[in-house]
Short mmCIF file of C-alpha atoms and ligand atoms in Angstrom, two decimals:
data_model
loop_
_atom_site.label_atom_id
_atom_site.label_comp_id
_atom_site.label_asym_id
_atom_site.label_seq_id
_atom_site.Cartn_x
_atom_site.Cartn_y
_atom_site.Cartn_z
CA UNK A 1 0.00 0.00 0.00
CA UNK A 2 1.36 3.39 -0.85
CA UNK A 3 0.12 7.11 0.23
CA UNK A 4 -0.46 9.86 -2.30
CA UNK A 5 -1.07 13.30 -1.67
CA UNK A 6 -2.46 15.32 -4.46
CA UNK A 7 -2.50 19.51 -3.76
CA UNK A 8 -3.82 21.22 -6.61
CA UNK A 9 -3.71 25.04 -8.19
CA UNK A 10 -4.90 26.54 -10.48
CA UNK A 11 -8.20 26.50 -12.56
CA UNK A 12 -11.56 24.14 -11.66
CA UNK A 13 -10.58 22.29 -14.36
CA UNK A 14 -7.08 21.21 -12.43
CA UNK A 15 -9.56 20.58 -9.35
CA UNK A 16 -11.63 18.21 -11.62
CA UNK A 17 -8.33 16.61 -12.87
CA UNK A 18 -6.88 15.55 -9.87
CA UNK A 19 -10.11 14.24 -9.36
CA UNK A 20 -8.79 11.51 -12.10
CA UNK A 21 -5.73 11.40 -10.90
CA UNK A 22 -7.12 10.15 -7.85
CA UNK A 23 -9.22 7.90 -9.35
CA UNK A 24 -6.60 6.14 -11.60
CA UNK A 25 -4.20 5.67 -8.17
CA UNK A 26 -6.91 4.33 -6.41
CA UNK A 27 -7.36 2.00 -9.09
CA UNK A 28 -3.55 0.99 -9.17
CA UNK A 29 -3.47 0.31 -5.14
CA UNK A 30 -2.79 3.72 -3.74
CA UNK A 31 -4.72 5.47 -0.67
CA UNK A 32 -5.05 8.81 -0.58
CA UNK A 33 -4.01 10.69 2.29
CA UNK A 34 -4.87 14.67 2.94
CA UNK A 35 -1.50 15.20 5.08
CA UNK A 36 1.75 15.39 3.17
CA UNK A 37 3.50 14.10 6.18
CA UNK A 38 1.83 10.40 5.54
CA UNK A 39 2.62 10.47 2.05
CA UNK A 40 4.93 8.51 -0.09
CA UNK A 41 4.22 9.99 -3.12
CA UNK A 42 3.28 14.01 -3.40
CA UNK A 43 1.75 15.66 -6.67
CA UNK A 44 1.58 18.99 -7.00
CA UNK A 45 -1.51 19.91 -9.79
CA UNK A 46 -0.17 22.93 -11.42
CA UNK A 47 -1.16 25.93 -13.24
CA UNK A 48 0.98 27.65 -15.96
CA UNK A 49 -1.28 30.51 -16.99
CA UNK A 50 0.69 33.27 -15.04
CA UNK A 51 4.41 33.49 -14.01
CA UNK A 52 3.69 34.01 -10.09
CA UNK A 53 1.33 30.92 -10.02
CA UNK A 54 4.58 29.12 -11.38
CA UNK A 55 7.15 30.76 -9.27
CA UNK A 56 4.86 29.92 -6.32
CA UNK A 57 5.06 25.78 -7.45
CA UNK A 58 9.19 26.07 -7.83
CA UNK A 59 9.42 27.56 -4.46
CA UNK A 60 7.17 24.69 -3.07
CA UNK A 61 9.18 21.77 -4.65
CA UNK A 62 11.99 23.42 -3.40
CA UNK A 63 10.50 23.45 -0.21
CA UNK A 64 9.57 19.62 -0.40
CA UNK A 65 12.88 18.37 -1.25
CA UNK A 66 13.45 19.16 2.92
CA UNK A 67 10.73 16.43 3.19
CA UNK A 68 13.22 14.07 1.31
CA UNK A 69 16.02 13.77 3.89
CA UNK A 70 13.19 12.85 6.43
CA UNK A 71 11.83 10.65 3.76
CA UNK A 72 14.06 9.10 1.25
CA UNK A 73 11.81 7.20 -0.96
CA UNK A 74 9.33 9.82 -1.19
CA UNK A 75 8.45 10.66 -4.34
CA UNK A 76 7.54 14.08 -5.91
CA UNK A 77 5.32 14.35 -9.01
CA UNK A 78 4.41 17.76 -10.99
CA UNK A 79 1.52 17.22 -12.76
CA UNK A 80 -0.51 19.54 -15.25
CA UNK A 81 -0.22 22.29 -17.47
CA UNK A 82 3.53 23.19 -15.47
CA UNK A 83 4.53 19.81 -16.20
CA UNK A 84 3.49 20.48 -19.51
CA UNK A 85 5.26 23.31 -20.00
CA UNK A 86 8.34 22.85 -18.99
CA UNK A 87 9.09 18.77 -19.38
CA UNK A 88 12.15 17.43 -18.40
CA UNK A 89 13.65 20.92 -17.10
CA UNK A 90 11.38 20.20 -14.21
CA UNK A 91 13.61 17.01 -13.14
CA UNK A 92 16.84 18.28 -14.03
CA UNK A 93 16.14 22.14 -12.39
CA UNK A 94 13.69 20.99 -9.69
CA UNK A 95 14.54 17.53 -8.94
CA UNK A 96 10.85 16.33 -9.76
CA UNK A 97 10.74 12.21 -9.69
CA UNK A 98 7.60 12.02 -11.74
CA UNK A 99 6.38 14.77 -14.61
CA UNK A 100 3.08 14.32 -16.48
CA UNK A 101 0.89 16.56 -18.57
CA UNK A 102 -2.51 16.48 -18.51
CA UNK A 103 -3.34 14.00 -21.04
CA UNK A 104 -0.87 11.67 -19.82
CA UNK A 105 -3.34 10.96 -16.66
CA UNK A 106 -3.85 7.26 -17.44
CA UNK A 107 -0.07 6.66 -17.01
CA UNK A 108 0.63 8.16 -13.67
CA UNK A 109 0.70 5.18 -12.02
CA UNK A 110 3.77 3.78 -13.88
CA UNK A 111 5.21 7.00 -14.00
CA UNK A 112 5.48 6.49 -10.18
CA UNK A 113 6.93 3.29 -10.72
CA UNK A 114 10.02 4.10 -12.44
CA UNK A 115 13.22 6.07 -11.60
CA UNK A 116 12.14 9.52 -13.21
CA UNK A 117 8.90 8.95 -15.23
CA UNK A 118 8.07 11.86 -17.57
CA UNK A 119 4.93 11.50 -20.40
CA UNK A 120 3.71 15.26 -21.46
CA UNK A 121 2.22 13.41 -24.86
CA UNK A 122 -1.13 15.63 -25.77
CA UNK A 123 -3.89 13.47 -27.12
CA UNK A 124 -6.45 14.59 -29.88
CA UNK A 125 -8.99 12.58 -27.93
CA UNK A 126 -7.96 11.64 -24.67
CA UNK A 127 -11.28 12.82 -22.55
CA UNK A 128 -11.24 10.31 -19.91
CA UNK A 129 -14.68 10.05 -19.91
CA UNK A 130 -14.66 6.54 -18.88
CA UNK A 131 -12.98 7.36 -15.50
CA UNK A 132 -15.51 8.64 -12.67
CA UNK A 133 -13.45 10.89 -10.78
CA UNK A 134 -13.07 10.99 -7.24
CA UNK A 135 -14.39 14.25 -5.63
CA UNK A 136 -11.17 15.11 -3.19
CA UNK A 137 -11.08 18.18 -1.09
CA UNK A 138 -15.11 18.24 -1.35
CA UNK A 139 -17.96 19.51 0.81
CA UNK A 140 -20.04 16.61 -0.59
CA UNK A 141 -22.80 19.39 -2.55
CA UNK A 142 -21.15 21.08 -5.36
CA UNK A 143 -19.17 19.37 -7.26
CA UNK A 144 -17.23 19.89 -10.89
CA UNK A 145 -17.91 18.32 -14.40
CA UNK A 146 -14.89 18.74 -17.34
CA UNK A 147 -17.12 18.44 -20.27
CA UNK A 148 -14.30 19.18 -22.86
CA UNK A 149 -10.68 19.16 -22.99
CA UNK A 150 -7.94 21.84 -24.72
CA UNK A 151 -8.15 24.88 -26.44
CA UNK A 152 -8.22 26.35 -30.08
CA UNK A 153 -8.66 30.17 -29.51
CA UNK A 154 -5.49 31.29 -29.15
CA UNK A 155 -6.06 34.67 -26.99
CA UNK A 156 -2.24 36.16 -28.16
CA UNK A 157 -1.48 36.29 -24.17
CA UNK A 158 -2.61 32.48 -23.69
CA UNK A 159 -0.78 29.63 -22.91
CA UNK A 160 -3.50 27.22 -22.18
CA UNK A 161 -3.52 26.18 -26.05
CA UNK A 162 -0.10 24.97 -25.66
CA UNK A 163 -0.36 22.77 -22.36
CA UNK A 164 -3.99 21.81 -23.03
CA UNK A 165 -3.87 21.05 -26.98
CA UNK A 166 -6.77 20.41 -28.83
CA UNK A 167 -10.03 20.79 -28.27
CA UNK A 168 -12.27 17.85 -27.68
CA UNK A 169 -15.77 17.27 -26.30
CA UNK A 170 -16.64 14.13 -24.15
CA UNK A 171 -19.66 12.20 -24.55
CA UNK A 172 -23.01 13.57 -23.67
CA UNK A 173 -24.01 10.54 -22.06
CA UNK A 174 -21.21 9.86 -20.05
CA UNK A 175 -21.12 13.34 -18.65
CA UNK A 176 -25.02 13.05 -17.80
CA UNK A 177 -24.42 9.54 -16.03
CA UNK A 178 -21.58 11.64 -13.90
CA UNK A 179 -24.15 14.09 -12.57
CA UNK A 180 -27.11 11.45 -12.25
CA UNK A 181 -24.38 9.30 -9.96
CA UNK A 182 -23.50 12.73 -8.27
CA UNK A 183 -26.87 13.83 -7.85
CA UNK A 184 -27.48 10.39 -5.70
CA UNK A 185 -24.79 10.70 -3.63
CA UNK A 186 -26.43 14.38 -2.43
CA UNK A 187 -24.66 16.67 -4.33
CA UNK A 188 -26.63 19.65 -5.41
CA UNK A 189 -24.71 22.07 -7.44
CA UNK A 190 -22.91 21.53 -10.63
CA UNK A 191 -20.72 23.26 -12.76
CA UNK A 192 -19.83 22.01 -16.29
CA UNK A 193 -16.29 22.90 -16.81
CA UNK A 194 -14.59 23.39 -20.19
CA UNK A 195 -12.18 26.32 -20.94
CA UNK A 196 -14.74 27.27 -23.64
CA UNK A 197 -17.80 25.52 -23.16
CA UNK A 198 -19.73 27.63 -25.77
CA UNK A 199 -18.34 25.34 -28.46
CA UNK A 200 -18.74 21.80 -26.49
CA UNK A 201 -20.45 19.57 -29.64
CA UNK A 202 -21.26 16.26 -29.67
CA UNK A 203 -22.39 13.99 -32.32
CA UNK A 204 -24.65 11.01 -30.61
CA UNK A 205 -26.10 8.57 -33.75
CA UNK A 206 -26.25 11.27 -36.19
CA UNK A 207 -28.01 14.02 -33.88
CA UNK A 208 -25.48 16.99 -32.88
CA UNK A 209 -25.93 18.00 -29.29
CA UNK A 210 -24.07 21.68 -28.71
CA UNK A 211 -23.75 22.92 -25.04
CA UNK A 212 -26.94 24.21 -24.65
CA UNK A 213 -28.85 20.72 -24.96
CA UNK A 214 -26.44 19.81 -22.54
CA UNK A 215 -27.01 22.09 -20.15
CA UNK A 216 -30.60 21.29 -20.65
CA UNK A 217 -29.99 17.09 -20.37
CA UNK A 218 -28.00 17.81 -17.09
CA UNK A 219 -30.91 20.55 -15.52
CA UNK A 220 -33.57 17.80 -16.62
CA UNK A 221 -31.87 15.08 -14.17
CA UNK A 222 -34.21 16.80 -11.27
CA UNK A 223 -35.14 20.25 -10.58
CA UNK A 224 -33.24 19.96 -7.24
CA UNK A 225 -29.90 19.87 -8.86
CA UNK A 226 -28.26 23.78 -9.54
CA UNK A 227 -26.53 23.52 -12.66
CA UNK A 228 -23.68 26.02 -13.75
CA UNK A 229 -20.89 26.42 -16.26
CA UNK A 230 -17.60 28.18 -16.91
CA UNK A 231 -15.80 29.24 -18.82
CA UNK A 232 -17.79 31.02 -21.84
CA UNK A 233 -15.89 33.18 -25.02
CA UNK A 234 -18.06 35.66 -25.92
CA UNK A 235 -17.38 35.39 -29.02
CA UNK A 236 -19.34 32.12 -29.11
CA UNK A 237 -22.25 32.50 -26.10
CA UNK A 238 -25.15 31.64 -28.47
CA UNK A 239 -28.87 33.11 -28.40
CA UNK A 240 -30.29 29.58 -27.82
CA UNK A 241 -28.05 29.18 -24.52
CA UNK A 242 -29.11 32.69 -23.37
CA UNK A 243 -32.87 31.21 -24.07
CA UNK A 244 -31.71 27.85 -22.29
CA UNK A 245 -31.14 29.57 -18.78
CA UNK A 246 -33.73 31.41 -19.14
CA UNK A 247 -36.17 29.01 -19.38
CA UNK A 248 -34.85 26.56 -16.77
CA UNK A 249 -35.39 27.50 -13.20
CA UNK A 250 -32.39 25.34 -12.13
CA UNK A 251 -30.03 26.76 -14.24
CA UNK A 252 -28.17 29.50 -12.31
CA UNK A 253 -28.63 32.87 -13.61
CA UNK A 254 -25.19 33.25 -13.41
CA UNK A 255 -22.42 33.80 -16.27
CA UNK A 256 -18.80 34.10 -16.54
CA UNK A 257 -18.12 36.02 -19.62
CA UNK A 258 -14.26 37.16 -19.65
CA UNK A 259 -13.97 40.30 -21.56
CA UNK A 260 -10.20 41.04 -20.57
CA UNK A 261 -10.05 44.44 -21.58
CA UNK A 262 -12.37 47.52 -22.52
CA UNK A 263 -10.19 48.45 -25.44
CA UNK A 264 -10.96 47.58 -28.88
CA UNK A 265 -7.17 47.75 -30.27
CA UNK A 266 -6.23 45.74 -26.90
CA UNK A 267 -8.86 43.18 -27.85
CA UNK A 268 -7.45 42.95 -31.60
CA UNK A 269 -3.78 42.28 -30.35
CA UNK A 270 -5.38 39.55 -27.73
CA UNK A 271 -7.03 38.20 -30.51
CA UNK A 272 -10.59 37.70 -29.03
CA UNK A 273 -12.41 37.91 -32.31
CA UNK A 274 -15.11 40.34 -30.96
CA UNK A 275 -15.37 44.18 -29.66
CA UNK A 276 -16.44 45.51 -27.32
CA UNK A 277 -20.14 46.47 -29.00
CA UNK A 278 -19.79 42.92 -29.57
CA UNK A 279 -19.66 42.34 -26.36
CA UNK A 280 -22.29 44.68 -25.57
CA UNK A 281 -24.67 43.27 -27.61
CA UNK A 282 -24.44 39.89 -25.74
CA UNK A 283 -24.23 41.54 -22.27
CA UNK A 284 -27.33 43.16 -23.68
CA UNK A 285 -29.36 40.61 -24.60
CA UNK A 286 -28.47 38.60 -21.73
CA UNK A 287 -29.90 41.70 -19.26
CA UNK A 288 -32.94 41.98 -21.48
CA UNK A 289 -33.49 37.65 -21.59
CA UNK A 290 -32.95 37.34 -17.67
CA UNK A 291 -33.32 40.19 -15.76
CA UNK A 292 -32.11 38.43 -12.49
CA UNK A 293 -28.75 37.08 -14.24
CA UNK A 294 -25.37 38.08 -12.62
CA UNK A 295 -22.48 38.68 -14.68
CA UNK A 296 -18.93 38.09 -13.79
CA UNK A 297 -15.63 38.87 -16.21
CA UNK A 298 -11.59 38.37 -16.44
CA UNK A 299 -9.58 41.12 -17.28
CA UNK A 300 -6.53 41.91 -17.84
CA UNK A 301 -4.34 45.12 -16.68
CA UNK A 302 -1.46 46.29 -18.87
CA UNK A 303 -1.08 43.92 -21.85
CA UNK A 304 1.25 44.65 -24.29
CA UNK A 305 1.02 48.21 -25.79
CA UNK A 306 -2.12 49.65 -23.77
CA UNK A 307 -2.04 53.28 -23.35
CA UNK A 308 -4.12 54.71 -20.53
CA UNK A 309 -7.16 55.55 -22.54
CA UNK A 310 -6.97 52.06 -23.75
CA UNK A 311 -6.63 51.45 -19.79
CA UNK A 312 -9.74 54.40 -19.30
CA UNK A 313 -11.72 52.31 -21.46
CA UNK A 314 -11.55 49.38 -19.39
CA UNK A 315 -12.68 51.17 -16.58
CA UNK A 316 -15.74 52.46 -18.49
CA UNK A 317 -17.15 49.78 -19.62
CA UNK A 318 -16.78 47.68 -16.00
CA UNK A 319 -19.06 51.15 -15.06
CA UNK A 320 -21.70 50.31 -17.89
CA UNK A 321 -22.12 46.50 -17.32
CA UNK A 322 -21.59 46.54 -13.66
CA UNK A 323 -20.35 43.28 -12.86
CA UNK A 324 -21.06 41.76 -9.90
CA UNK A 325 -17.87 39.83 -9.62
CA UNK A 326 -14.77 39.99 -11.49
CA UNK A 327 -11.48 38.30 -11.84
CA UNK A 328 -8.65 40.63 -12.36
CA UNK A 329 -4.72 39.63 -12.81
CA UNK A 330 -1.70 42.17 -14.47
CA UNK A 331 -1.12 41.05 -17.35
CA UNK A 332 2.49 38.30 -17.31
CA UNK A 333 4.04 37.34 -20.50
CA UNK A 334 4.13 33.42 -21.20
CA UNK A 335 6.80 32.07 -23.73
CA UNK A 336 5.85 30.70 -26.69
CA UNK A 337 2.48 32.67 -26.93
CA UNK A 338 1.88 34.56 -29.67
CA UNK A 339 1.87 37.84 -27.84
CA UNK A 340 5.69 37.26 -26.48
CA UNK A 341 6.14 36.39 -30.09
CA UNK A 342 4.79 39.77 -31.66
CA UNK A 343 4.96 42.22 -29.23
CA UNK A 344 6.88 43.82 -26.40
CA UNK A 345 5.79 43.71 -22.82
CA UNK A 346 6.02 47.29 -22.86
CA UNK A 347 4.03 48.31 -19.76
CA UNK A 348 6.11 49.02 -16.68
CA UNK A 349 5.46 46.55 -13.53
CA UNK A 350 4.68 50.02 -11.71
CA UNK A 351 1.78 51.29 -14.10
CA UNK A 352 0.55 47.69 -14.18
CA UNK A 353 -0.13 46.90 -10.60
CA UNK A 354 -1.18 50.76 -10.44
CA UNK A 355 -3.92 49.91 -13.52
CA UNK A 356 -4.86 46.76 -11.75
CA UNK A 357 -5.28 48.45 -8.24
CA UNK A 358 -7.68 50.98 -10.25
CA UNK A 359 -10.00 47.95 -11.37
CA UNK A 360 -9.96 46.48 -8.23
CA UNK A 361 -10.97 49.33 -6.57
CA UNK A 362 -13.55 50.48 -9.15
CA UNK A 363 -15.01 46.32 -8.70
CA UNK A 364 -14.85 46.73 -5.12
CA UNK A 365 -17.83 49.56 -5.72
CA UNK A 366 -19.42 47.70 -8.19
CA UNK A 367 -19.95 45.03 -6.10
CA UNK A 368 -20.96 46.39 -3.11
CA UNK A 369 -23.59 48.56 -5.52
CA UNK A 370 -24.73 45.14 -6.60
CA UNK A 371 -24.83 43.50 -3.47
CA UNK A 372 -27.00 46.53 -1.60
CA UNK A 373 -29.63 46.38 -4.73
CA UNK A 374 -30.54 43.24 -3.09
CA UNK A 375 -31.21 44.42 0.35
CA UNK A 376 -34.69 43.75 1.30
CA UNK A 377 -35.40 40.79 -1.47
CA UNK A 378 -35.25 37.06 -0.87
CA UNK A 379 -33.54 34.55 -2.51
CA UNK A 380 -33.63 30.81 -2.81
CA UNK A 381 -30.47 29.70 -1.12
CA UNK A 382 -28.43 26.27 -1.01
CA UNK A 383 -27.03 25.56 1.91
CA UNK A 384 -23.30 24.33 1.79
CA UNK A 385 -21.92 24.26 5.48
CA UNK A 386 -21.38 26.38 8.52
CA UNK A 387 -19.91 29.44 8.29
CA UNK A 388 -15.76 29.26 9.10
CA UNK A 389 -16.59 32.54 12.08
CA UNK A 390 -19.53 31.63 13.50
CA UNK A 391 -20.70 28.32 14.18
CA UNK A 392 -24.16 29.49 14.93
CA UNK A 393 -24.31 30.48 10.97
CA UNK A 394 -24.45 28.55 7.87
CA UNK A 395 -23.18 29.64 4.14
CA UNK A 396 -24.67 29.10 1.06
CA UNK A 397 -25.25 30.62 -2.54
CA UNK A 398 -27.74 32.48 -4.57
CA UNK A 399 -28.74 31.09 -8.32
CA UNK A 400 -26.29 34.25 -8.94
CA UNK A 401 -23.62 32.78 -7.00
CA UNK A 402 -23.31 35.18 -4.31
CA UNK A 403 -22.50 33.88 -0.49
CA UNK A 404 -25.15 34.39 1.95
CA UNK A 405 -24.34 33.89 5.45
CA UNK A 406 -27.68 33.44 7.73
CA UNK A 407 -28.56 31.66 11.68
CA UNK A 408 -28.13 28.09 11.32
CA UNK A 409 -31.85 26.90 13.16
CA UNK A 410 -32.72 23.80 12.20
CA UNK A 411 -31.23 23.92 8.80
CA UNK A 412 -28.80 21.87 6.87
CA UNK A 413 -26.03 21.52 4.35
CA UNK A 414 -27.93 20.50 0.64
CA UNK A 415 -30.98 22.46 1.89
CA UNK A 416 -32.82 25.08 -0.33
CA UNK A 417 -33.82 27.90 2.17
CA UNK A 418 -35.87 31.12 1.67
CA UNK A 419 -33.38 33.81 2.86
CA UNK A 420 -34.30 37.81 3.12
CA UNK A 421 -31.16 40.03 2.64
CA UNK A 422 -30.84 42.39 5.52
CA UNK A 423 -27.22 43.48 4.87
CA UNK A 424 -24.09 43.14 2.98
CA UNK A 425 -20.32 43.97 2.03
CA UNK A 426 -18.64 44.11 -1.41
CA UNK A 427 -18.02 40.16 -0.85
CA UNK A 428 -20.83 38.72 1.16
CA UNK A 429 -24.84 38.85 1.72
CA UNK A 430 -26.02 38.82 5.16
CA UNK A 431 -29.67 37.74 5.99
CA UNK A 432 -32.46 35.72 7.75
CA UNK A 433 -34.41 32.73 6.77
CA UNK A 434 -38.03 33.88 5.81
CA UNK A 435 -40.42 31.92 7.94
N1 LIG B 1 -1.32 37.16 -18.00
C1 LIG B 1 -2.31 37.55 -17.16
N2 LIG B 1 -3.51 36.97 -17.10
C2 LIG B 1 -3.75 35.95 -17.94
N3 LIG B 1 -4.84 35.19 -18.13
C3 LIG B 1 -4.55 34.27 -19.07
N4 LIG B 1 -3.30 34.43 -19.53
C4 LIG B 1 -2.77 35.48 -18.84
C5 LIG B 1 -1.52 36.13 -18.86
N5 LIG B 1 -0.56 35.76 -19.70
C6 LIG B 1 -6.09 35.39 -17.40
C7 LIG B 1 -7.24 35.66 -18.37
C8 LIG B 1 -8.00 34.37 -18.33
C9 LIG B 1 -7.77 33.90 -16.92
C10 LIG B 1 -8.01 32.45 -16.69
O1 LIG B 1 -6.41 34.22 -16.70
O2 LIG B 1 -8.00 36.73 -17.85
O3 LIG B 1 -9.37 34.54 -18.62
FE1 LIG B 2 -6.16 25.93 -15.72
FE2 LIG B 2 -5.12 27.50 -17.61
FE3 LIG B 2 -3.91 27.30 -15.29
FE4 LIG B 2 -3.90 25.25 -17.00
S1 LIG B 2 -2.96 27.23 -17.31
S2 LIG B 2 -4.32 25.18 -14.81
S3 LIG B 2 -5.91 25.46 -17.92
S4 LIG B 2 -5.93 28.19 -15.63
#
């Protein structure tokens, strides 16, 4: 019997991933352990998107290889779109025992096995939709779905394309017997993961299903079950899916649409394949389709060439959608992208954290604006545990996705609860349970 401990970075999708790797060790004899101390064999699930997310992983194996003189045998894995990444560099440089890109899952057992096992092959097909994934790290309600694999877009400043390959779509089928099986274990909250699930297609005996059947099939499966996505281009958010939410009460009026910048000439060197009236048109249509539907964005501060109106535009139009969440990062360059091919990095690290403070500040408002518009309504909450301050409180989410904290009575996790919003911060909602 051997101990693996998987820790995991990065993007839902990496969450969902190591769900498989766990799976596949199981399989092979392993037990996983959450304690790196018990562990013979530690993978580290990594993200290459941004250079501080990887600086963060060298300093950690660095920090592991301490564990070795304690430990000899132990073995240390780096697993994901790092591994991908870099290859072999990562057992010369960082003294990794096992490397293995994220197609390369169903191997990771015999990479384990030898001296230094390495496979960062990417597979036009590999979906592993056969494999049910183990839900690690879980509070046993919401849980994550990969419906598709890779990426074709080629956003200049991306390196996903390059450590996730091509796109693929798994099975509809197999991805609605997931949730079904989830579903009857209690889980009540789904999101169907693909890095652009707009484009998930899938041909089933000659009838095409696209991603907004699918999100259909899975909110058929019982109208208990909350069923989200992420992430969506916006190039490619259709009409019909817009329609698809709307009509479905337990579909979350809720949708990630990354914009990255306000800019038009930023978005042409980014290569998004849409502008910002584009964009506008969608957000549009989505406000006009379903009132009640939060919107959420990426963005990106200080990409290659962006003057400060181009950075002025960003803040405007954050003003005239008003998101009620956002993800915001400065912008790092990746090598091998096409942006670190064509252009310079020409924004100084000053003027970029000093553009990115700006957005966070300005979201900060936004959301708090947001979040007091829904002072004195009540919203259908599901209940996902006890609140980390106050034991006497439980958390849960809107269809929106915002948290809601509220007095525990006789309520429990998976419950849907009638909660009145009293009061709120930028990040939280605050109420009571309508009796
Ligand atoms: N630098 C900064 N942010 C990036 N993102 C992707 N690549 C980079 C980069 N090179 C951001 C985008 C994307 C999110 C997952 O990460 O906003 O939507
Ligand atoms: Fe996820 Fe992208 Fe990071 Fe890979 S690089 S882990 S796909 S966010």
């Amino acid at each position: 019997m051997k101990n693996v401990y998987i820790e995991t970075y990065g993007c839902q999708m990496n969450q969902a991933d190591s769900g498989i790797v766990a799976k596949v060790l199981t399989d092979n004899g392993y037990t996983l352990v959450n304690n790196q101390d018990d562990a013979d064999v530690i993978l580290i699930n990594t993200c290459a998107v941004r250079d501080n997310a990887e600086k963060r992983i060298h300093n950690r194996v660095r920090d592991l290889q301490s564990l070795k003189k304690k430990h000899p045998l132990l073995k240390i894995g780096i697993i994901g779109c790092m591994a991908e990444r870099l290859k072999d560099s990562l057992i010369n440089e960082d003294k990794a025992d096992v490397v293995c890109g994220p197609d390369a899952y169903r191997d990771i057992a015999a990479l384990i096995g030898q001296t230094t096992g390495i496979n960062v092959a990417l597979s036009d097909e590999e979906t592993y939709e056969d494999i049910v994934p183990l839900e690690i790290d879980s509070d046993g309600i919401s849980a994550f779905i990969s419906v598709m694999r890779g990426c074709e877009n080629f956003c200049s400043y991306c390196v996903v394309p390059y450590t996730r390959g091509k796109e693929r779509s798994r099975s509809a089928s197999s991805i609605i017997k997931q949730a079904e099986s989830l579903f009857n274990k209690g889980y009540r909250d789904i999101t169907l993961l693909g890095q652009n699930v707009n484009s998930y297609r899938f041909e089933d005996n000659g009838k095409v299903i696209d991603f907004a059947d699918l999100l259909a099939m899975t909110a058929a499966i019982n109208p208990l079950l909350r069923v989200r996505f992420a992430t969506s281009h916006p190039k490619d958010l259709s009409e019909k899916l817009i329609d698809t939410i709307a009509s479905h009460k337990n579909i979350c009026k809720y949708i990630h649409l990354p914009i990255q910048s306000g800019s038009d000439n930023m978005l042409k060197k980014m290569n998004r394949k849409y502008t910002v009236s584009q964009y506008l048109e969608k957000t549009d249509l989505i406000r006009r389709k379903i009132p009640d539907c939060a919107l959420s964005t990426d963005v990106i501060a200080g990409f290659c060439g962006e003057t400060e109106e181009d950075h002025r535009q960003t803040l405007e139009i954050f003003k005239r959608i008003g998101y009620d969440s956002a993800y915001m990062f400065k912008y790092s360059e990746r090598p091998g992208t096409l942006a670190s091919k064509k252009y310079a990095d020409d924004v100084k690290e000053e003027e970029k954290v000093r553009r990115l403070q700006q957005i966070i500040d300005l979201q900060r408002e936004l959301s708090l604006s947001s979040n007091k518009k829904d002072i004195g309504k009540t919203f259908e909450v599901l209940v996902e545990g006890e609140s980390k301050r106050d034991k006497t409180k439980l958390y849960g989410r809107t269809s929106q996705n915002k948290v809601v904290i509220f007095d525990k009575q006789d309520n429990k996790k998976g419950d849907y609860i009638l909660v009145e919003i009293e009061n709120c911060t930028s990040a939280t909602l605050f109420g009571k349970k309508k009796q």
